[in-house]
Structure formats: structure tokens, C-alpha cells
XYZ file of C-alpha atoms in Angstrom:
442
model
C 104.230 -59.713 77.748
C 107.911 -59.699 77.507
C 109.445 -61.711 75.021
C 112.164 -63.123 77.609
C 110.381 -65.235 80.315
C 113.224 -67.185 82.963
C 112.962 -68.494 86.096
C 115.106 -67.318 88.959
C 118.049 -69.294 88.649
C 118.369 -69.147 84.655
C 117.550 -64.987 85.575
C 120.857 -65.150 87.157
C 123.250 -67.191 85.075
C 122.266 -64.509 82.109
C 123.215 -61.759 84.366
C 126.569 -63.225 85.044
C 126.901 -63.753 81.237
C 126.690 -60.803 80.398
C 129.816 -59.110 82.029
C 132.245 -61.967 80.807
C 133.299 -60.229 78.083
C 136.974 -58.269 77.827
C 140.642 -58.994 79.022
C 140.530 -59.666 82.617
C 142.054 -61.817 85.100
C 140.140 -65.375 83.489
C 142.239 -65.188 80.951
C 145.477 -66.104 83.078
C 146.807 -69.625 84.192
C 145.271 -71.556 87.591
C 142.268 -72.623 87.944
C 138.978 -71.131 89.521
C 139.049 -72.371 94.061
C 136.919 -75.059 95.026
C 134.569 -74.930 97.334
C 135.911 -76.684 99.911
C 139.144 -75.885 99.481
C 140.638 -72.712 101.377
C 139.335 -69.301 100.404
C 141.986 -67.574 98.570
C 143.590 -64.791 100.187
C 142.261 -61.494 99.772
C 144.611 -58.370 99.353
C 143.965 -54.779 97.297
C 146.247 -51.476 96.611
C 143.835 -48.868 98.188
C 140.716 -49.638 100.648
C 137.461 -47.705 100.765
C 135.254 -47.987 104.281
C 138.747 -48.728 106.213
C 140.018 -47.024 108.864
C 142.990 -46.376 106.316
C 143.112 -46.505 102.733
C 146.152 -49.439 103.008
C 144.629 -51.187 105.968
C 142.624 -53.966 104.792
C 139.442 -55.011 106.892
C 139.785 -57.443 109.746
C 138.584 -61.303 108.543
C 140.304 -63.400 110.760
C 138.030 -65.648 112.940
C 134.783 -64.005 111.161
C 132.344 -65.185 108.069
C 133.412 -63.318 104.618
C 131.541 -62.603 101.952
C 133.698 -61.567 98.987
C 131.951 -59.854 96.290
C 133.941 -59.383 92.842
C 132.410 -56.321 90.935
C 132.745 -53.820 88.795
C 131.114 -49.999 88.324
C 131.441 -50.854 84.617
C 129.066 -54.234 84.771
C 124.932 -53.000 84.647
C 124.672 -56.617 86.318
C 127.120 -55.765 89.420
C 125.481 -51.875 89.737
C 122.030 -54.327 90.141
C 123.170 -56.490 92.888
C 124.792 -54.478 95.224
C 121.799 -53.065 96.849
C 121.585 -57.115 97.942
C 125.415 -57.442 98.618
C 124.784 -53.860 101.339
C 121.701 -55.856 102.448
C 123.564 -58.209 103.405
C 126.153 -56.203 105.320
C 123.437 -54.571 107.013
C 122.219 -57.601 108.148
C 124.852 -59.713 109.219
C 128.013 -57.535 110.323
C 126.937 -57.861 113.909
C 126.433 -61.677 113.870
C 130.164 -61.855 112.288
C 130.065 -61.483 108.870
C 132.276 -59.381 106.872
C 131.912 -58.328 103.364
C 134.469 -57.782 100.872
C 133.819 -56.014 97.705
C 136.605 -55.961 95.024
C 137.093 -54.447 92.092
C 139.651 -54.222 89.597
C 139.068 -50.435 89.000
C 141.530 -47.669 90.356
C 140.188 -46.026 94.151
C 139.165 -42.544 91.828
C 136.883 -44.920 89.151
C 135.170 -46.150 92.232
C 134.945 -43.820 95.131
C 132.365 -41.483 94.094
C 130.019 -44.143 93.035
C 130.230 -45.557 96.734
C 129.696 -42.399 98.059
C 126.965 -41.475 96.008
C 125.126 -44.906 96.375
C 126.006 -45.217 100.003
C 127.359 -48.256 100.718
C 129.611 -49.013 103.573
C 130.879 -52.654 103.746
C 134.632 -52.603 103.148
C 135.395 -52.503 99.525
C 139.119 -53.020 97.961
C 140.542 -51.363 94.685
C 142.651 -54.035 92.796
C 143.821 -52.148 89.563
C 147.004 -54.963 88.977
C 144.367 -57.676 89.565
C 146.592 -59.747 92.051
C 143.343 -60.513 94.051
C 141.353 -61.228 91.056
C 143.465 -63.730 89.755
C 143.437 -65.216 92.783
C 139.425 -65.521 92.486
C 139.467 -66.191 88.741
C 135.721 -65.059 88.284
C 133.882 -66.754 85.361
C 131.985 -63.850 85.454
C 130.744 -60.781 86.908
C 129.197 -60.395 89.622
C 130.419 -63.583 91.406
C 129.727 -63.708 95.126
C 132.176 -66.082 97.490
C 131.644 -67.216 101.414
C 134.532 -68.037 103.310
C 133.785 -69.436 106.926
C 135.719 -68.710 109.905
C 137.925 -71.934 108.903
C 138.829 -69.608 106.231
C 137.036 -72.631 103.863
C 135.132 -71.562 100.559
C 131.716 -72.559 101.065
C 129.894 -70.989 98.596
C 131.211 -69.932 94.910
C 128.301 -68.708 92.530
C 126.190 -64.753 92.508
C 124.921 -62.307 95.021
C 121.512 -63.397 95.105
C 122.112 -67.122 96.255
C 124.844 -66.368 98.947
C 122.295 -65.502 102.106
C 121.742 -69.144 102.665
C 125.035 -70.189 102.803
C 125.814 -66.749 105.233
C 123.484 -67.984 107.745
C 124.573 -71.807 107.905
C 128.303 -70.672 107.890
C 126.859 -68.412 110.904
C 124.981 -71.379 112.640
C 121.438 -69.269 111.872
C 118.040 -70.865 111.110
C 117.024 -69.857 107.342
C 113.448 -70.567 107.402
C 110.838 -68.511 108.833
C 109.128 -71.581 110.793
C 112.121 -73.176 112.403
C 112.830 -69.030 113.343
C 109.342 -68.508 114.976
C 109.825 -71.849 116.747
C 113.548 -70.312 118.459
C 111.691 -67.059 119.134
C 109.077 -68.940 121.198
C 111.442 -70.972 122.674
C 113.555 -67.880 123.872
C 109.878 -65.961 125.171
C 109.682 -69.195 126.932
C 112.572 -68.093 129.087
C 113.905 -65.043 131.381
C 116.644 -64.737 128.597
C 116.248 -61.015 127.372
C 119.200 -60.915 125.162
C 118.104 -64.253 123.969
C 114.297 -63.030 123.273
C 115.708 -59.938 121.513
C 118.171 -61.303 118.956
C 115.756 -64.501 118.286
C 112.589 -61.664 117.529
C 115.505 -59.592 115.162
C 115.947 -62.737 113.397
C 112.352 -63.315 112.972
C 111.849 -59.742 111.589
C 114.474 -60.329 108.861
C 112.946 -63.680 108.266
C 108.950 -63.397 108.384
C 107.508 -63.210 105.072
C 104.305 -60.961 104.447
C 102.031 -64.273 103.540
C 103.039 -66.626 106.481
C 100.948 -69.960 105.982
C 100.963 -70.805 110.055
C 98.351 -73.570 109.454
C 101.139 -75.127 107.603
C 103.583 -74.686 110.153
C 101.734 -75.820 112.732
C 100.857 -79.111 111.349
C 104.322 -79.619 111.001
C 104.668 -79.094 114.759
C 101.640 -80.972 115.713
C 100.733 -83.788 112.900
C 97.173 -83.055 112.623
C 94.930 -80.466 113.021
C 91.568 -79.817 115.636
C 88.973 -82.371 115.053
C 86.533 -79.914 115.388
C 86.307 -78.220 111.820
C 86.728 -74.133 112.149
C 83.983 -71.767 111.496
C 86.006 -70.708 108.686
C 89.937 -69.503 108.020
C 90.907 -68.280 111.464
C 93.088 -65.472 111.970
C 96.855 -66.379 113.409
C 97.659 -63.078 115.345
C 95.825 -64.099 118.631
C 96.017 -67.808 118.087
C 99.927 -66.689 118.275
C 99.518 -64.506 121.035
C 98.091 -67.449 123.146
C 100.858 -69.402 122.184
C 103.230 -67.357 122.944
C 102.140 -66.970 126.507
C 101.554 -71.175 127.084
C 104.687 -72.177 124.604
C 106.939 -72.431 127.983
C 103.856 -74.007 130.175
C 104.328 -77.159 132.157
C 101.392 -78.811 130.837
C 102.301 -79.325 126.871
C 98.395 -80.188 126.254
C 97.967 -76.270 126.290
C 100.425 -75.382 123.585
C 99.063 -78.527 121.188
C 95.592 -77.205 121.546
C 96.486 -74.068 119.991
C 98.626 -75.646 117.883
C 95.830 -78.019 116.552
C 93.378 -75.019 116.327
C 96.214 -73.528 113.483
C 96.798 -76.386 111.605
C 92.847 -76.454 111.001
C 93.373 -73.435 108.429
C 94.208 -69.560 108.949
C 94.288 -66.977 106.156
C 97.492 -66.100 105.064
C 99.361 -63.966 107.978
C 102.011 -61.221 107.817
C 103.985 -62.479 110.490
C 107.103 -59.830 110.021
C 104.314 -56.849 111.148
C 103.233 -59.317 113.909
C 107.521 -59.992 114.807
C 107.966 -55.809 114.402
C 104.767 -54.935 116.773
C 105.987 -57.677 119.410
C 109.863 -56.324 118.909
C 108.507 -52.665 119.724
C 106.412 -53.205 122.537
C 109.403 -55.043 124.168
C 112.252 -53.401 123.226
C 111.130 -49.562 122.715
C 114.235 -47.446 120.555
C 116.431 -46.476 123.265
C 119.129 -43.220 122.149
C 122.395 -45.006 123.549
C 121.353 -47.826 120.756
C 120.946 -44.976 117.744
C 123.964 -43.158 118.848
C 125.719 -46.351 118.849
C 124.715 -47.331 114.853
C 125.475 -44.093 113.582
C 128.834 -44.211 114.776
C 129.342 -47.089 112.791
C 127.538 -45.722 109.880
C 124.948 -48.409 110.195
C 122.203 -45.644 108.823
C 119.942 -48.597 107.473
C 119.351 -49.774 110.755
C 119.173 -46.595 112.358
C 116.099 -45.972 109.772
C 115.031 -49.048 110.399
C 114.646 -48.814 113.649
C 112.483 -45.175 113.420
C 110.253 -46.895 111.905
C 109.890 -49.911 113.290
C 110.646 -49.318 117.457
C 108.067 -46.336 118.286
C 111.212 -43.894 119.367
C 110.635 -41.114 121.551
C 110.133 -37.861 120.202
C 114.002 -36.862 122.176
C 114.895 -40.224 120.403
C 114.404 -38.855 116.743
C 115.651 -35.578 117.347
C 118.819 -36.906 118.481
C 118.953 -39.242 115.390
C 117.588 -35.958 112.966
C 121.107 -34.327 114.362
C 123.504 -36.324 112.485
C 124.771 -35.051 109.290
C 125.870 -38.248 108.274
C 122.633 -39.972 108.196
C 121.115 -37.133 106.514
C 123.540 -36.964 103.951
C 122.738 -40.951 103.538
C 118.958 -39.919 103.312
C 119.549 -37.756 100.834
C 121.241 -39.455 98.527
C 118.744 -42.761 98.605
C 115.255 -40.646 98.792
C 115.053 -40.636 95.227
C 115.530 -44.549 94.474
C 113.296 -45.394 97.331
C 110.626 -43.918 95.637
C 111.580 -45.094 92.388
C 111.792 -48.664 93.616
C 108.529 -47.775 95.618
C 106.957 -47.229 91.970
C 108.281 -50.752 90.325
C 106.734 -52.570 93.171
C 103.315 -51.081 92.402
C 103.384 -51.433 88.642
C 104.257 -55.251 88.762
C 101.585 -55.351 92.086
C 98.952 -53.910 89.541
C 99.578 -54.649 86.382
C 102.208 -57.512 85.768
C 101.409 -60.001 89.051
C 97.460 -58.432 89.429
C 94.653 -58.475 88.211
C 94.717 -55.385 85.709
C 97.000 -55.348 82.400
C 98.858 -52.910 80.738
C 97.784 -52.023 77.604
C 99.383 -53.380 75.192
C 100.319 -50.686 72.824
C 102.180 -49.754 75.685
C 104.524 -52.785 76.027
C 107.997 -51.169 75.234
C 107.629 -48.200 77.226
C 106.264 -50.280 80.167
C 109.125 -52.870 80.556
C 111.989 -49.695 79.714
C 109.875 -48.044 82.704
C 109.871 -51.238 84.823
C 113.158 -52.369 84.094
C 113.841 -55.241 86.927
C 116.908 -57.183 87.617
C 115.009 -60.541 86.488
C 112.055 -62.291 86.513
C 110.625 -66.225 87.375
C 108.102 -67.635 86.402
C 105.091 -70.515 86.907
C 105.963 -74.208 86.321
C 104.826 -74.160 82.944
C 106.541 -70.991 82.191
C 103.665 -69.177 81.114
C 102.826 -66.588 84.051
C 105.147 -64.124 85.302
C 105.039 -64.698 89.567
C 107.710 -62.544 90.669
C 110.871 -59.955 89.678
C 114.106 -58.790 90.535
C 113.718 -55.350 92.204
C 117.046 -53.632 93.756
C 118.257 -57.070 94.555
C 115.337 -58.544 96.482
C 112.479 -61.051 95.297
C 109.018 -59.143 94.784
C 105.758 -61.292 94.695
C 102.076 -60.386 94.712
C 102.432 -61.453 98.381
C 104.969 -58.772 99.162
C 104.827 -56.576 96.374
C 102.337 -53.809 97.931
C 104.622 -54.045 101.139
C 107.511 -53.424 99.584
C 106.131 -50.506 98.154
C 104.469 -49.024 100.840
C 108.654 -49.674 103.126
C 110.168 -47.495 100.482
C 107.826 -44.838 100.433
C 108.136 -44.309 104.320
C 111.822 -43.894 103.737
C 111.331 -41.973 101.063
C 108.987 -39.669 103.223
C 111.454 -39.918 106.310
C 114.488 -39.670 103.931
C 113.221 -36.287 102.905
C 112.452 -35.051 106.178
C 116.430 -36.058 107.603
C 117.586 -34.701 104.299
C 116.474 -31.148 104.904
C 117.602 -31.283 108.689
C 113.954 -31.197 109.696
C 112.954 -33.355 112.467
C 110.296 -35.873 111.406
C 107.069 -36.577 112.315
C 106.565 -39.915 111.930
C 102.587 -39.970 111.683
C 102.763 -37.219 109.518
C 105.746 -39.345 107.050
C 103.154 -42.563 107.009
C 100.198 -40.276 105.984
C 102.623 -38.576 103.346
C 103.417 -42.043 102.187
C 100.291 -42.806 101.879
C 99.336 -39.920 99.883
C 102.116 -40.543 97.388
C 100.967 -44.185 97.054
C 97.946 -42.925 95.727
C 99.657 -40.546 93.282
C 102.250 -42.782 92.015
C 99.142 -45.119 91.347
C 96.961 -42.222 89.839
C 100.118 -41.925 87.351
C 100.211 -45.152 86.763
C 96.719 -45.679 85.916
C 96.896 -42.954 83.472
C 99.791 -44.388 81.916
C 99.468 -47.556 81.658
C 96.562 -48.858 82.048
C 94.169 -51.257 79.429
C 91.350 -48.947 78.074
């Protein structure tokens, strides 16, 4: 086992600590802003993902999220996988995010390129915004509402919550379910769509519905189940009597959950209900890669069951292709983190132990937490988001369908997307094969 064991939040107040060294901007007179106070102003001497290199992205009456980084700080580098997520996620709800750095545009430019990241990022060599900011260390991560009030002053991977209540969205993936059945309840299509997007981004892999039901219900069925039940059709019926006139139908099923279900993946049950409803339409793609939004666009070929014209249209662009390209390798790499801490760090099996250096230089994460008592490794820091042994052989097996559909765009082939998932598949079972040789306890 490693020698350094930390829980999430002490994870991330090291990896601020460790890019506080040099002269910077902290070292001048003011103070660091307040949250609640107004967010300082933001300003930069060239802009990347502009229309213009001097025009400066459009904040007024939107949600910012200003990111202070640096191509220099291993911590930054880390997070901005999560600081893109973000972007991804929230630009069409209203968000805007701001990365600055106190670099010159030629230090900078080729790393955004390369990386592909396309939130609005400003070059501050003179450090006017920085000062402004006065970071206490790098990365820091700032949300300024549409009041233009700080909200939130602390690092990347904390900021989402205070994103979605500065956007008025639910956080949690029960109070999200219960808006999505509320909105299926109703003729509303844009309202069913967006509410089942939000559930998709929210759903975790291991959804305890028994739990959330008896929340909704206070107790569950007298009559004791034959066992744990499975949600998916107990969900189905209530997603069909949620909006019925007699409420005795909806607390039946509701009663029936609470008695116990095994644990669910309700984002596969959200993405299977989104693509039935909502099939990948071209207009949509054409529309997202316009605006560079090639995560979504990826996203969405997996996800919506496009049309075959649908794909090839999407196959066309060059720009999406070039975004493939330059990601295909990472995704499998992060594909290959997820499955050694699934196997042999949050698993059953164990590395051997001759083999500990080499194994945590391979795994290399962002951070780890740990159990209350601090004595069992639960979860890392991979690429910015939170891996489990609930979601670690997901998270694996997403990456390695964009890796297999990243290489397919890459070398302008059209794909085939049965033919990516069984080549994911397939290099599942190699990466694992490696693995196994390599690491495991004889």
C-alpha cells in the first residue's frame, strides 16, 4: 500500500500546496475576494477559444467559472480534464468558464490545442487579472453568479455544486429522478428532455432506489419481498402511473422499492429511456460541431442509437476527428487506471507486493480517500473525476468505446458502432491480460 493515505478533501488541499511556490501575484498588496462580495473583474492581453484573440468572452447575465492555472503546475495539467467537464456540461444551461493563466498566448496555445479544450481561456503575462484573484494557490477554481457575486472560492473539484445552485439545478440524483418523473408526467417535451439530460449527468452506476423511495414514501410494503427486487421495471411502472389521478398507484410501487432492490445503474436506465425518446437527429450533431462541442457530439453516438446517415455526417468533420485523435490515446490510458484500481487496489485481488513502486508510478492518480478509519483505500482521482468500485469498471469500459470510436473518426473511417463496442470489449480483456501478468500476487 502507498505510504500516503488522504481523504478527498485533505487530497486536494495538498494539490493546491504544491504549486504555491515562486514569485507570483500573492506576493502583492490587497487581499484575496470574499465570497460574497463581487467577483473581481476579469480581463487578459490575448484570448484563446474567442472569436478574436482581444475579445474577451461574453459573462454578463451568465454563471462564471474562473479557473486560475498554469501549464507549469502538474496539479492544474490534473484538473482540467474536470474544469472542460464542466464546460461541456453546463455552457448551454449558462455557464461560462474562464481559464487564466499568467503564461504568454505561445507558452499556452499548443498545449490547448493538443489537449483539446475549448472553454474560453485568457493569457495574463503582466498578471493584472491575477492580482485581482490573489490565488493562495494553484489551481484555485472561482463561481461568480449572474449577480456577478463570488459564490464559491476554493479548487476545481468542489466547484460543480456550487455551478448547479448558482444555476437553480437539483444536485442529487434522487431529487433529479423525482423532476424527470414529474416532467414524463406531463405533455412537456422540452421539459421531459432537459430533466432526462440532467438525470444522465447525475445517475450514479450503484443507485440505492429502495433508499430513495422510502424517502418518498416513509415505509416500505408490508408484505416482505421474495428477495432484492430489481428497480428497472418497478421504475418503468412508475413512470407510467407517476402522473395518475389516483396517487394509491404510484405509493404502491413506491412501497414495493423501499422493501429492498439490488443496487441499480440508473444512468444506463436514464441513457436507454433518453434514446428511445429522443433518437440522434443530424440538425442536432451539425449544430454541436459548429460550436466545437465534440464531447457531446461523441456522447451522443454513443448514447442516442444515430442513424447510419447520422454518423456519416458526424465521421465528415475534420474537426472532430482531429479532436479524436488527439484524446484516443488518454482514453485508453485512463481506460487502464480504472481497471487496475477496479482489480487490484478497490477488488478483491492484490498486487504483488514486490511490485509496489512500479504499480503506483503506473497508476499514478490525482488523489485518493479513504474509509473512516483511514485504513482502506475506497476511491481515486482519475482525470479529474471520482472512481469507486461502484463505477470503476464503467468508467473503464466509457473510455474504451471512445477510444475505439476515437480511432475510427481519427482515420476518417466511418464507424461501426457494434463493431467499436465489440473492439472495446476485446481490448478490455487485453489491457486486463497485461495487467494480470504484471501485476498480479503469485
Amino acid at each position: 500500500m502507498p505510504r500516503l493515505v488522504l481523504r478527498w478533501g485533505f487530497v486536494v488541499a495538498l494539490l493546491v500546496l504544491v504549486c504555491t511556490g515562486g514569485a507570483s501575484a500573492e506576493d502583492d498588496e490587497g487581499r484575496t475576494p470574499v465570497v460574497g462580495e463581487p467577483g473581481p473583474e476579469l480581463s487578459a492581453t490575448t484570448w484563446l477559444n474567442t472569436s478574436d484573440e482581444s475579445t474577451p468572452p461574453e459573462t454578463d447575465g451568465h454563471v462564471v467559472l474562473v479557473e486560475l492555472w498554469g501549464t507549469w503546475c502538474g496539479p492544474c495539467v490534473r484538473s482540467m480534464p474536470r474544469v472542460q467537464g464542466l464546460w461541456d456540461r453546463y455552457r448551454d444551461r449558462g455557464l461560462v468558464v474562464v481559464g487564466i493563466t499568467r503564461e504568454a498566448e505561445a507558452d499556452v496555445r499548443s498545449f490547448v490545442d493538443d489537449k483539446g479544450y475549448t472553454f474560453p481561456i485568457g493569457c495574463d503575462p503582466t498578471q493584472a487579472c491575477v492580482r485581482r484573484y490573489k490565488p493562495r494557490g494553484w489551481p484555485s477554481t472561482y463561481v461568480i453568479d449572474k449577480s456577478g457575486t463570488l459564490t464559491y472560492a476554493g479548487d476545481p473539484y468542489g466547484a460543480e455544486a456550487a455551478v448547479e445552485s448558482a444555476l437553480g439545478l437539483e444536485s442529487g440524483p434522487g431529487p433529479v429522478l423525482v423532476q424527470t418523473l414529474d416532467a414524463w408526467a406531463k405533455p412537456d417535451e422540452a421539459a421531459r428532455r432537459s430533466t432526462l439530460e440532467r438525470l444522465i449527468e447525475k445517475a450514479p452506476c450503484a443507485f440505492d432506489a429502495g433508499a430513495w423511495a422510502q424517502e418518498l414514501v416513509g415505509a416500505p410494503s408490508e408484505e416482505p419481498p421474495a428477495g432484492q427486487l430489481d428497480a428497472g421495471p418497478l421504475l418503468e411502472q412508475l413512470a407510467k402511473t407517476w402522473g395518475a389521478a389516483d396517487p394509491a398507484k404510484r405509493s404502491q410501487i413506491l412501497e414495493k422499492l423501499a422493501g429492498g432492490t439490488a443496487p441499480f445503474d440508473l444512468r444506463s436506465w436514464a441513457v436507454e429511456r433518453y434514446a428511445k425518446a429522443f433518437p440522434l437527429k443530424k440538425d442536432e450533431v451539425q449544430g454541436w460541431l459548429a460550436s466545437k462541442q465534440y464531447a457531446r457530439v461523441l456522447d451522443a453516438l454513443l448514447d442516442r442509437r444515430p442513424s447510419s446517415s447520422v454518423v456519416k455526417a458526424a465521421a465528415k468533420d475534420e474537426g472532430l476527428a482531429a479532436y479524436a485523435g488527439k484524446l484516443v490515446d488518454d482514453w485508453r490510458t485512463l481506460a487502464r487506471k480504472a481497471l487496475m484500481a477496479h482489480h487490484y487496489l478497490l477488488g478483491e485481488m492484490r498486487y504483488d507486493p514486490e511490485k509496489n513502486d512500479e504499480f503506483w508510478r503506473d497508476l499514478s492518480v490525482s488523489g485518493m480517500s479513504t474509509s473512516a478509519d483511514r485504513k482502506q483505500i475506497v476511491g481515486v482521482l482519475i482525470a479529474g473525476e471520482r472512481v469507486n468500485q461502484d463505477n470503476a469498471s464503467s468508467f473503464a469500459d466509457r473510455k474504451l468505446l471512445l477510444w475505439s470510436l476515437g480511432r475510427e473518426l481519427a482515420a476518417g473511417e466511418t464507424p461501426r458502432l457494434p463493431a467499436c463496442e465489440k473492439e472495446a470489449s476485446k481490448e478490455r480483456k487485453r489491457i486486463e491480460a497485461e495487467l494480470e501478468r504484471t501485476y498480479k500476487k503469485k
